Tab-separated table of C-alpha atoms and ligand atoms in Angstrom:
chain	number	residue	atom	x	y	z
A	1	UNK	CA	-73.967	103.760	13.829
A	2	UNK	CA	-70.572	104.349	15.468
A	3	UNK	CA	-69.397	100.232	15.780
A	4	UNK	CA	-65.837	101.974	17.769
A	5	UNK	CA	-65.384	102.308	21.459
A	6	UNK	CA	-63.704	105.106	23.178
A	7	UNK	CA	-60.831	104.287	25.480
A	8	UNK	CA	-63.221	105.115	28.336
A	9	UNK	CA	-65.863	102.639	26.916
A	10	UNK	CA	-63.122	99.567	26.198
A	11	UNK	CA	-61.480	100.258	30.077
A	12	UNK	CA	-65.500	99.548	30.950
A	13	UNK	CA	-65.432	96.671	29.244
A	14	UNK	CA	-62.597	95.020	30.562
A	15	UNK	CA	-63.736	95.470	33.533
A	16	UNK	CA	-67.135	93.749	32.980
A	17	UNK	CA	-64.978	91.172	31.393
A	18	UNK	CA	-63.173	90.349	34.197
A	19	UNK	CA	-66.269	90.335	37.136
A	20	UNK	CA	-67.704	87.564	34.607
A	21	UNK	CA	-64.605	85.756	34.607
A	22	UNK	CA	-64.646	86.045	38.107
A	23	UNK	CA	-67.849	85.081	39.009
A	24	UNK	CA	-69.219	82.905	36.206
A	25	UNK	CA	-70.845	80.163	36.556
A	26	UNK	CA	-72.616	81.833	39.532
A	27	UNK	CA	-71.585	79.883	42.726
A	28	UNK	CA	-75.451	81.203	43.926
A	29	UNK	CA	-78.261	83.811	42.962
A	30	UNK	CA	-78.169	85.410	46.401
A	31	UNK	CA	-74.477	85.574	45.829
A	32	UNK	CA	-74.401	87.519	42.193
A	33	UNK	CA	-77.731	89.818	43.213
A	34	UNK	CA	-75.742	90.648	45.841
A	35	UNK	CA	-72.522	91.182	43.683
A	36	UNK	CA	-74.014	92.758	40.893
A	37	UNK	CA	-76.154	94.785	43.059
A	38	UNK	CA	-72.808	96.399	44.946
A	39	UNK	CA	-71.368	96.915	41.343
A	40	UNK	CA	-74.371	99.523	40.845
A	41	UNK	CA	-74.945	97.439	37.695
A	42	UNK	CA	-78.652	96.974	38.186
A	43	UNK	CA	-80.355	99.988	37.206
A	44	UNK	CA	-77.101	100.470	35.859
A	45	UNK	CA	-78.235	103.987	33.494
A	46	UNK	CA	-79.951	105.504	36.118
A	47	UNK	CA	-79.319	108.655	37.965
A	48	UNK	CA	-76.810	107.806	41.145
A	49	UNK	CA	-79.390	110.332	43.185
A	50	UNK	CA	-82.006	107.230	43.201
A	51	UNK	CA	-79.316	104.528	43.168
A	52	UNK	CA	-78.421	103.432	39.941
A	53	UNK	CA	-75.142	103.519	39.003
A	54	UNK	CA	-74.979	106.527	36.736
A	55	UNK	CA	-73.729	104.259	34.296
A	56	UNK	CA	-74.114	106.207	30.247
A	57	UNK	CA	-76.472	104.366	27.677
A	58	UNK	CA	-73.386	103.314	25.881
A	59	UNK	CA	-71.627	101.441	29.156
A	60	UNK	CA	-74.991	99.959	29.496
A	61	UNK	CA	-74.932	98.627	25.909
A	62	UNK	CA	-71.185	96.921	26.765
A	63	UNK	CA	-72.444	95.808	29.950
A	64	UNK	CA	-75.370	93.831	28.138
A	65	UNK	CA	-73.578	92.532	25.396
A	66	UNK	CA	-70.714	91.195	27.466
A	67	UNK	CA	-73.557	88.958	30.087
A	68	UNK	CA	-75.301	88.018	26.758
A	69	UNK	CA	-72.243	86.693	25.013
A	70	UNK	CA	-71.591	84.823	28.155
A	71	UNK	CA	-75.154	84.137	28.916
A	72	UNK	CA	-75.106	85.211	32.109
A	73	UNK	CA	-78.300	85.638	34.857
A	74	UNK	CA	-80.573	88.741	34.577
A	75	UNK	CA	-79.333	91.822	36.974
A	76	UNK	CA	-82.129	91.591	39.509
A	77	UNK	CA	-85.371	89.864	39.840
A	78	UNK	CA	-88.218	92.744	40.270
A	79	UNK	CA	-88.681	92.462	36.335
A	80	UNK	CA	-91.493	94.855	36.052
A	81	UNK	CA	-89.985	97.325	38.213
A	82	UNK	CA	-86.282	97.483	36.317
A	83	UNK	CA	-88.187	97.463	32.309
A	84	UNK	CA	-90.428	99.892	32.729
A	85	UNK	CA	-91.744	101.445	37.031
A	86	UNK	CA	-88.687	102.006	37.873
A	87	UNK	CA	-87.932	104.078	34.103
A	88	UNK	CA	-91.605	105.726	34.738
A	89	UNK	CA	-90.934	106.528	38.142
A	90	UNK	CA	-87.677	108.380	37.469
A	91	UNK	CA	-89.435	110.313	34.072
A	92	UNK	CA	-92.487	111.244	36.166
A	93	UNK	CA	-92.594	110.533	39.761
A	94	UNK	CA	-92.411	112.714	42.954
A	95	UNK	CA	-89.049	112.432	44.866
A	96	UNK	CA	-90.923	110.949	47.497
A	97	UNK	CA	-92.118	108.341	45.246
A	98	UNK	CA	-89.128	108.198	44.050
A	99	UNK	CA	-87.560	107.555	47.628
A	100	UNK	CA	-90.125	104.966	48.592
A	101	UNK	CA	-89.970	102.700	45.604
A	102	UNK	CA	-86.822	102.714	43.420
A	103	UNK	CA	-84.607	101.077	46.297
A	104	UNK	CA	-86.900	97.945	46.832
A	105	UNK	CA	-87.076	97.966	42.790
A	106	UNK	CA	-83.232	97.494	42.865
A	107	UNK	CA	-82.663	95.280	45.716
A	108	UNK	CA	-85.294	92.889	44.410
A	109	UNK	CA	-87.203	93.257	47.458
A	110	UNK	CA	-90.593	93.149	45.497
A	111	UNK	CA	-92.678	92.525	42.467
A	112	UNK	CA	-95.050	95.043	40.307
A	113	UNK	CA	-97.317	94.216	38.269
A	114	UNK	CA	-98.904	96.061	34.934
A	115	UNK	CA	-103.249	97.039	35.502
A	116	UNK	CA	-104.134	98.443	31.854
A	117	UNK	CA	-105.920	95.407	29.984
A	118	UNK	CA	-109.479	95.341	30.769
A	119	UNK	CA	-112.598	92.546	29.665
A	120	UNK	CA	-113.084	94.728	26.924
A	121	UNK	CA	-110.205	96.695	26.391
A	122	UNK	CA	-106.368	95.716	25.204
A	123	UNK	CA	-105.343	97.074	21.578
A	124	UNK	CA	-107.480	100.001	22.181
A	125	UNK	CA	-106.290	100.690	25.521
A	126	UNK	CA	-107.337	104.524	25.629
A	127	UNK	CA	-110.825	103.441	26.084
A	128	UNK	CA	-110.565	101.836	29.612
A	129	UNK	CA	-113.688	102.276	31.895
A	130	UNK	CA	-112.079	101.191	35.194
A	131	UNK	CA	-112.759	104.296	36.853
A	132	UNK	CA	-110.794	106.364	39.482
A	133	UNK	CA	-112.834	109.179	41.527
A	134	UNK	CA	-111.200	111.753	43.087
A	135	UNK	CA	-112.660	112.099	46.839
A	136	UNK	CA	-110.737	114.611	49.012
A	137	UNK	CA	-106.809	112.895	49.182
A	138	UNK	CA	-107.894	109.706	47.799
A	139	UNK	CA	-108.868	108.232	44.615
A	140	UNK	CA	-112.006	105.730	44.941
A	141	UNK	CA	-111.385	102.924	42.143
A	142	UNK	CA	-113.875	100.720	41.108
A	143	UNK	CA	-113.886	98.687	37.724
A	144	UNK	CA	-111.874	95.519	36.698
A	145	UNK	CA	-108.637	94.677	34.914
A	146	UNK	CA	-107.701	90.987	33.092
A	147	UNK	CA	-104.643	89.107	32.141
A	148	UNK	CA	-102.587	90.909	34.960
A	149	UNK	CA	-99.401	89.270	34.723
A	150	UNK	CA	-97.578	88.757	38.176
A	151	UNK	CA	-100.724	89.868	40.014
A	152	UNK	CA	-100.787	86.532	42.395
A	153	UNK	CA	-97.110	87.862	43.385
A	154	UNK	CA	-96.826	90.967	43.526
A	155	UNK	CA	-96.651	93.820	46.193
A	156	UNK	CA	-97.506	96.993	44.006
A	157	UNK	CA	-99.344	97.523	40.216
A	158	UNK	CA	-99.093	100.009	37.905
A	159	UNK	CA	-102.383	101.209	37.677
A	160	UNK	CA	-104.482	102.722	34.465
A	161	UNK	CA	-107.691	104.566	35.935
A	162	UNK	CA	-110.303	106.844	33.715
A	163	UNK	CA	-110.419	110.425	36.054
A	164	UNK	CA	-112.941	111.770	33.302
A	165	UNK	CA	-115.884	110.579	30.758
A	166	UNK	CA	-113.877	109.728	27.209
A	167	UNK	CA	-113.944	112.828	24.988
A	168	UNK	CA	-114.271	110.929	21.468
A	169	UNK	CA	-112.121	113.754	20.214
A	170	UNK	CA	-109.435	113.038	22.515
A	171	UNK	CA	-109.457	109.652	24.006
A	172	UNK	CA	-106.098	109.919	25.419
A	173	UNK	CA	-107.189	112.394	27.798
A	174	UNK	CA	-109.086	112.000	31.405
A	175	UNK	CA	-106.746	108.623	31.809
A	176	UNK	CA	-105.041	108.825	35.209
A	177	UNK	CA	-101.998	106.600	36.487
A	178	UNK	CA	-101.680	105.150	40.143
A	179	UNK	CA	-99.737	102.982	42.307
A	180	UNK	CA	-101.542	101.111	44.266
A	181	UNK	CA	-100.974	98.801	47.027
A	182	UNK	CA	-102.063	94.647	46.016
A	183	UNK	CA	-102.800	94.586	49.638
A	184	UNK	CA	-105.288	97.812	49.681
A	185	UNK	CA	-109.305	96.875	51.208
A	186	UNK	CA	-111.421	96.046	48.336
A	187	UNK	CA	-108.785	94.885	45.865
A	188	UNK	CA	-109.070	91.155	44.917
A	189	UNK	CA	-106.741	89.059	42.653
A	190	UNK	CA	-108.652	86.131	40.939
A	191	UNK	CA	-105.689	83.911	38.622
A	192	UNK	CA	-106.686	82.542	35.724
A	193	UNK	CA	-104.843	79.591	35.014
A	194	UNK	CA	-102.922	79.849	31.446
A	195	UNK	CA	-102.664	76.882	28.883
A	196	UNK	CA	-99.521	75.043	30.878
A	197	UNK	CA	-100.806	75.076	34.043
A	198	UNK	CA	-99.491	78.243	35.612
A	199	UNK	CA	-101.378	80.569	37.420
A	200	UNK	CA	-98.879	83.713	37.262
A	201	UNK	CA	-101.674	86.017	35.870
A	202	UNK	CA	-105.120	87.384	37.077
A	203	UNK	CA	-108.110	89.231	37.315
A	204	UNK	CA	-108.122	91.824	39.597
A	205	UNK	CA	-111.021	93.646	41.136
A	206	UNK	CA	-111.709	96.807	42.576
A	207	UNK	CA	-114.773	97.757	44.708
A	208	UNK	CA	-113.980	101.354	46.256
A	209	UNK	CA	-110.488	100.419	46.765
A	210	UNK	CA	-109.143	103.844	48.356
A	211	UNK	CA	-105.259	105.178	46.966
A	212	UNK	CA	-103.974	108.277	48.422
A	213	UNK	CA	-103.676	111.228	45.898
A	214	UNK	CA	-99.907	111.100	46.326
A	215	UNK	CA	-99.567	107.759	45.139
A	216	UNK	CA	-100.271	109.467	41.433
A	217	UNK	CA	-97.461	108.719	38.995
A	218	UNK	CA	-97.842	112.324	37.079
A	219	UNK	CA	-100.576	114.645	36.418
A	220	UNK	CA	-104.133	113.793	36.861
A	221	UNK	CA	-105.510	113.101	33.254
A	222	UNK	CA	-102.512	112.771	31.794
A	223	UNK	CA	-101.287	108.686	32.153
A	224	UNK	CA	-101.149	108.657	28.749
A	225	UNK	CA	-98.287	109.911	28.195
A	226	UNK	CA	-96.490	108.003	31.387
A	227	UNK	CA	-98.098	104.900	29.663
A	228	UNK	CA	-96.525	105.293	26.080
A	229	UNK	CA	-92.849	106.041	27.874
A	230	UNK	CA	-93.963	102.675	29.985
A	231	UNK	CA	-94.877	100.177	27.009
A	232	UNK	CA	-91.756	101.361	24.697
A	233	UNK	CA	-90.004	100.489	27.466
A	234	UNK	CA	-92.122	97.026	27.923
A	235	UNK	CA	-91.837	96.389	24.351
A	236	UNK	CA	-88.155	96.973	24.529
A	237	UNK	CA	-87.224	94.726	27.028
A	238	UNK	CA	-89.821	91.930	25.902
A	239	UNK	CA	-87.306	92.280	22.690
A	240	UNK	CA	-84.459	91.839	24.070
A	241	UNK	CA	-81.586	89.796	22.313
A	242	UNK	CA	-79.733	87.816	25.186
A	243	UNK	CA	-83.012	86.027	26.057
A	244	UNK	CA	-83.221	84.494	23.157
A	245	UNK	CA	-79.690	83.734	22.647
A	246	UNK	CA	-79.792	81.577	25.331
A	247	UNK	CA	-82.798	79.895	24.110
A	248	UNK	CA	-80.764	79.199	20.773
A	249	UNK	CA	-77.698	77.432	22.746
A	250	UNK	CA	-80.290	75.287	24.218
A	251	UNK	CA	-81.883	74.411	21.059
A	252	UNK	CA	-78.707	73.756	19.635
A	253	UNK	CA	-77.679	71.258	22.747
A	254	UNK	CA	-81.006	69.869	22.511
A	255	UNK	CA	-80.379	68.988	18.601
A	256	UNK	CA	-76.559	67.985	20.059
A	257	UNK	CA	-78.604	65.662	22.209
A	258	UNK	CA	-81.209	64.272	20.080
A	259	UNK	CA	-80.188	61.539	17.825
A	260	UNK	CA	-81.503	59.860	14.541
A	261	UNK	CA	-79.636	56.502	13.028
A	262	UNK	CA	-77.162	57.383	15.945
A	263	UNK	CA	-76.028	60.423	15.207
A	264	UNK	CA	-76.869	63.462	16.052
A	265	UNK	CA	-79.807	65.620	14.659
A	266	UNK	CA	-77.501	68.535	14.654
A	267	UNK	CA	-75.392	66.991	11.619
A	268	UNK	CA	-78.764	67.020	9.580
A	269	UNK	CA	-78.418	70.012	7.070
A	270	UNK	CA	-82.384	70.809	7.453
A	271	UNK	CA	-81.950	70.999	11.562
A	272	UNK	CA	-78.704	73.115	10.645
A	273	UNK	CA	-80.198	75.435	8.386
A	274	UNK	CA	-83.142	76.058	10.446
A	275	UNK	CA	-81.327	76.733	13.670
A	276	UNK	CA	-79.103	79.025	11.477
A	277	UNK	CA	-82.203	80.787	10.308
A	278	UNK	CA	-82.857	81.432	14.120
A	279	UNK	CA	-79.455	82.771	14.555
A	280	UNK	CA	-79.769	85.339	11.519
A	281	UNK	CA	-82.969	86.851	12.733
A	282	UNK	CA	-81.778	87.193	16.574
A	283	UNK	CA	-78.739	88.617	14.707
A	284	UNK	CA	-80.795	91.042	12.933
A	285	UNK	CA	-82.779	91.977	16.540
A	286	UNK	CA	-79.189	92.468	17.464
A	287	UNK	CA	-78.220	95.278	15.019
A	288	UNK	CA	-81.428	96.984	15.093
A	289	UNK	CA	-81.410	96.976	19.391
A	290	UNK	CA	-77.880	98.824	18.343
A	291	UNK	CA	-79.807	100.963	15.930
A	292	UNK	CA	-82.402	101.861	18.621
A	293	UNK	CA	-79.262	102.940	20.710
A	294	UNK	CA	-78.193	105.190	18.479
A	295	UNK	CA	-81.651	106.842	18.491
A	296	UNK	CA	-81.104	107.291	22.221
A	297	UNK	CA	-77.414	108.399	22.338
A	298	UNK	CA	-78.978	111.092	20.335
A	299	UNK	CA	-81.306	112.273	23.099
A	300	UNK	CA	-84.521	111.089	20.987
A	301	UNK	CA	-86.722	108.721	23.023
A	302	UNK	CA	-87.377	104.734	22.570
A	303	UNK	CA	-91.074	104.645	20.543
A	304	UNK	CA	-92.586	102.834	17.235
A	305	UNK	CA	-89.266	101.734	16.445
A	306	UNK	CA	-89.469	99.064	19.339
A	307	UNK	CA	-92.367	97.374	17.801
A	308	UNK	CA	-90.061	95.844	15.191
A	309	UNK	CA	-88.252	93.328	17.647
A	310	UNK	CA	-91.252	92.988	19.597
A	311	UNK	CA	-93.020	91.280	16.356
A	312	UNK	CA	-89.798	89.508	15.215
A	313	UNK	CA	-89.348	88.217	19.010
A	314	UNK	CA	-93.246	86.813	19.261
A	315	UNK	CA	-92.946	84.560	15.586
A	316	UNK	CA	-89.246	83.133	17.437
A	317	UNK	CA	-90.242	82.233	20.098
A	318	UNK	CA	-92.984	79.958	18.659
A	319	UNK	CA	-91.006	78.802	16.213
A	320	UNK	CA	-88.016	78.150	18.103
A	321	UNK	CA	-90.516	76.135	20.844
A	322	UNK	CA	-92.439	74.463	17.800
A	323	UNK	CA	-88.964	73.130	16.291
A	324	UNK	CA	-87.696	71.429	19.889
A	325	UNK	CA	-90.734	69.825	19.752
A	326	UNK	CA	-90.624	68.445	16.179
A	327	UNK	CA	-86.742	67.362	17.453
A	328	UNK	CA	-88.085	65.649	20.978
A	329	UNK	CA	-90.614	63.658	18.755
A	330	UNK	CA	-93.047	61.608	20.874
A	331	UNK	CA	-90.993	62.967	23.782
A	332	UNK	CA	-92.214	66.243	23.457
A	333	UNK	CA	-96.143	65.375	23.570
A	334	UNK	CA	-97.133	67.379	26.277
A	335	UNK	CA	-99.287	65.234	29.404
A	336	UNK	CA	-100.910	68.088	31.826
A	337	UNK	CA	-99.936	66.311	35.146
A	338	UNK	CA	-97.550	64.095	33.749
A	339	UNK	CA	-93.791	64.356	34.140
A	340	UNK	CA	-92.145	65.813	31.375
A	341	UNK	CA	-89.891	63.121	29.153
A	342	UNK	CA	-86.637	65.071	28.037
A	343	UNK	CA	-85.459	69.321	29.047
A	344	UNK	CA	-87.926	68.805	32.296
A	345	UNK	CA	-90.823	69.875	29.873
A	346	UNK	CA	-89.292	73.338	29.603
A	347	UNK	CA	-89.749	72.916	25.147
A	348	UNK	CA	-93.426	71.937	26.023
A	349	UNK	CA	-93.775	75.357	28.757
A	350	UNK	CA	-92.304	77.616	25.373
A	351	UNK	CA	-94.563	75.819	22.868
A	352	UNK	CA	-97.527	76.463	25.432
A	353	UNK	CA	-96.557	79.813	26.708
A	354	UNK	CA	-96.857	81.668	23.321
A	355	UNK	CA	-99.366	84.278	24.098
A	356	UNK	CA	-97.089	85.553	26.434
A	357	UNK	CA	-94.585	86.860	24.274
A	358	UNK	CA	-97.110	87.239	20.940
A	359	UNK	CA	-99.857	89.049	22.687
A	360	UNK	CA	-98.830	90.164	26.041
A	361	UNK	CA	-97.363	93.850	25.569
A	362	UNK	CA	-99.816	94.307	22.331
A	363	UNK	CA	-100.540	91.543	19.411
A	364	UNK	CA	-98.431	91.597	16.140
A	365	UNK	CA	-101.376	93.231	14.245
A	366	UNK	CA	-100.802	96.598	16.591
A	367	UNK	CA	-97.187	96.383	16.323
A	368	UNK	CA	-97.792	95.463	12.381
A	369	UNK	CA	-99.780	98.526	12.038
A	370	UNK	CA	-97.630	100.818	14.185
A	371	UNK	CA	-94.742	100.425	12.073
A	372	UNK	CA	-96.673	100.917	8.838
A	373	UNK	CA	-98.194	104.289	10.702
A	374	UNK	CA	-95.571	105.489	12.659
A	375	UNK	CA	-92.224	104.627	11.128
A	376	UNK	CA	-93.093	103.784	7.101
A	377	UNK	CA	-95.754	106.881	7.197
A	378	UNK	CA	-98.747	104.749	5.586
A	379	UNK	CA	-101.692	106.137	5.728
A	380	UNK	CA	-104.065	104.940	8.948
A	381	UNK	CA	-106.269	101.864	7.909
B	401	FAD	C1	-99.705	86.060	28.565
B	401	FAD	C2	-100.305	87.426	28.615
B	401	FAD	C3	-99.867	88.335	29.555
B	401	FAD	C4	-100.461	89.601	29.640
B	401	FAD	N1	-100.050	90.473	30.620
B	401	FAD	C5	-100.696	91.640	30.767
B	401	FAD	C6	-100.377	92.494	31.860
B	401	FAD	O1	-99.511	92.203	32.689
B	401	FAD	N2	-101.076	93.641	32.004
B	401	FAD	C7	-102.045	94.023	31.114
B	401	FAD	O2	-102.629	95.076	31.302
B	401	FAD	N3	-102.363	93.227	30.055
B	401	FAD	C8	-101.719	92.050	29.880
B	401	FAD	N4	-102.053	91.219	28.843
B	401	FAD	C9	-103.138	91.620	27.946
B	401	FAD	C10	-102.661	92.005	26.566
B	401	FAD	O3	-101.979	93.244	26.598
B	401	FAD	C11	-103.906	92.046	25.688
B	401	FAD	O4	-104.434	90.726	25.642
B	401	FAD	C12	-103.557	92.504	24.280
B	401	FAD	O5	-103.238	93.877	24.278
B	401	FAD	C13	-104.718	92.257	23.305
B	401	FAD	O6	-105.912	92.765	23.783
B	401	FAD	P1	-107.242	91.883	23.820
B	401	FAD	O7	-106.933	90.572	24.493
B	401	FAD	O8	-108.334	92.708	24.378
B	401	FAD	O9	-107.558	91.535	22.300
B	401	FAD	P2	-108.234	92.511	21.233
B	401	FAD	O10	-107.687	93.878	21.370
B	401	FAD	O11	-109.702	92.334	21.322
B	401	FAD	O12	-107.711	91.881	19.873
B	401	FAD	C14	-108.305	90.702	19.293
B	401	FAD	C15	-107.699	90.500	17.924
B	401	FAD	O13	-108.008	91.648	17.081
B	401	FAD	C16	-106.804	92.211	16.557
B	401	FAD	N5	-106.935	93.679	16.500
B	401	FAD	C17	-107.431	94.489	17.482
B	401	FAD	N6	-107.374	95.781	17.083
B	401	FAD	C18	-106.819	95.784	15.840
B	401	FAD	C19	-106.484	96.817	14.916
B	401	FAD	N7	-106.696	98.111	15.181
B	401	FAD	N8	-105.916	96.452	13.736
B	401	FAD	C20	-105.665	95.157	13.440
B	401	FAD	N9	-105.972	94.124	14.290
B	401	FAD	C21	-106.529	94.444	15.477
B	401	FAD	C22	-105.713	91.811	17.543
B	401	FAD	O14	-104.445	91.789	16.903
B	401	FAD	C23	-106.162	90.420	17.952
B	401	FAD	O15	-105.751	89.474	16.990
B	401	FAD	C24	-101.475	89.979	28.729
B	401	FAD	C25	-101.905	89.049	27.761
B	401	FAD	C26	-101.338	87.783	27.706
B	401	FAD	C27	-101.840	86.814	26.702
């Protein structure tokens, strides 16, 4: 790992630098999409042809670092679409697809969601029975998905269809990807409302719901592969460092805040060690994002090695959420309905928003076992 910047990269960097100096605190969101949006900086590594900014893998490493270390806002709000359609689209999609989505993607203008979970199916994805049959231009889905995050919001999914019976020898194969229209006849979005009283995601239903041929994100049969591209990527950016840097500033203000015999809990060496516990592990997230980079620099794609700050992210977060609480006290009981006592309940959201970040995007167990498989070469359980 290459810690040195070339002139190019520390020019680049400067002038990152000074935008944030510029325009941080943000006077308005409209105002820094906007901003950041005319810098080319969202979708900042991809190709200029579909409007990203061209930007290399290692400017988009400075560019990250520099908004974490200042903690500023995310570049754009169609989440989904800038971790891992938007990536899929430009690895696999027609330039017509291309054309039609990628611009809304980086404007913002709308939200995907992620179809692959079924009642039955999640770890072992490969054998999903919601099934797509081919019928002149058109696919004809019918089956059911669960746990589709987004799905009461969003415009367009990223669909995971079965286009042939599973061949036990090779269950990756027959498994189709589509885009389909939340607004298509014969779709319907049920939510399911999570432990803290959100309803962000869903069942969704299909019964005959019709998607033209050429709304196929690569060959027919082969998804797999634009799925394993899609969830590196997913894992990837659930790992992501600057997230939960900002987390730990707030759980440092919040011990700043907190006070016991009058002072406050942050002078306590237990509260002090355990926050600096926090930092070391984000640190260590850090260092091996930077090691993941250098995978990349070197033309080999993101895979297993993702997993890593995926599980390291999922036991944080709890435990970062779990420690406010012990800090708020009785404050931090958590009263469905009622209003929040201290941080407008956002400690009590974390604590009860877990299986977001622990299961959604695969459990620890699959992650645990695709790094003993995949990058320590155990042998399969
Ligand atoms: C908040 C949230 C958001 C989500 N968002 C989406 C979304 O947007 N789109 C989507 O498609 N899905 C989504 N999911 C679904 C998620 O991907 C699945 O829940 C997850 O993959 C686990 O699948 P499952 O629920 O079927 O559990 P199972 O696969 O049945 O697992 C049950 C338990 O068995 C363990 N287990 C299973 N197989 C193995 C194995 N081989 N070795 C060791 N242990 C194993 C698991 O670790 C787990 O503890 C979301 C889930 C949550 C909670």
């Amino acid at each position: 790992m290459d810690f040195d910047l070339t002139p190019e990269e520390e020019a680049f960097r400067a002038e990152v630098v000074a935008f944030l100096d510029e325009n941080l605190p943000v006077k308005s969101m409209a105002d820094w999409t906007r901003k950041v949006r005319d810098k080319r900086w969202v979708g900042f590594s991809w190709p200029r042809e579909v409007g990203g900014g061209g930007g290399s893998l290692m400017q988009q490493a400075i560019l990250k670092a520099e908004m974490a270390k200042r903690r500023a806002p995310a570049l754009g709000t169609c989440f989904m679409g800038l971790a891992w359609v938007g990536p899929a689209l430009i690895e696999y999609g027609t330039d017509a697809q291309k054309q039609r989505f990628i611009p809304d993607i980086l404007d913002s203008k709308l939200q995907w969601c992620t179809g692959y979970s079924e009642p039955d199916v999640g770890s072992d994805l490969a054998a999903l029975q919601c099934r797509g049959e081919r019928d002149g231009d058109h696919y004809v889905v019918n089956g059911q998905k669960i746990w589709t995050s987004l799905a009461p919001i969003a415009q367009w999914m990223i669909l995971l269809v079965r286009t042939a019976p599973i061949d036990r020898g090779n269950k990756h194969a027959g498994i189709t990807c589509l885009l389909v229209d939340m607004k298509s006849p014969g779709l319907e979005v049920r939510p399911i409302e999570n432990m803290a009283g959100g309803y962000l995601f869903a069942e969704v239903f299909f019964n005959n719901v019709r998607v033209p041929v050429e709304q196929r994100l690569g060959a027919e049969g082969e998804g797999w592969s634009v799925t394993v591209s899609a969830l590196a990527n997913e894992r990837s950016s659930i790992s992501e460092v600057e997230a939960l840097m900002r987390r730990l500033d707030e759980l440092e203000e919040l011990a700043r805040s907190q006070r016991k015999h009058g002072r406050p809990v942050l002078e306590d060496a237990a509260v002090r060690r355990r926050i600096a516990h926090f930092a070391t592990v984000i640190e260590g997230m850090r260092l091996n994002g930077l090691r993941l980079l250098t995978k990349q620099l070197k033309g080999e794609p993101l895979t297993s090695e993702t997993s890593i700050n995926k599980l390291h992210r999922a036991a944080l977060e709890v435990e970062m959420a779990d420690f406010a609480l012990t800090l708020q006290g009785p404050a931090g009981v958590y009263v469905k309905g009622a209003e929040p006592a201290v941080a407008s309940g956002k400690w009590q959201q974390g604590a009860l928003g877990w299986p977001d970040t622990v299961i959604g995007g695969g459990t620890p167990n699959i992650q645990k076992n695709i790094i003993a498989e995949r990058i320590l070469g155990l042998p399969k359980d």
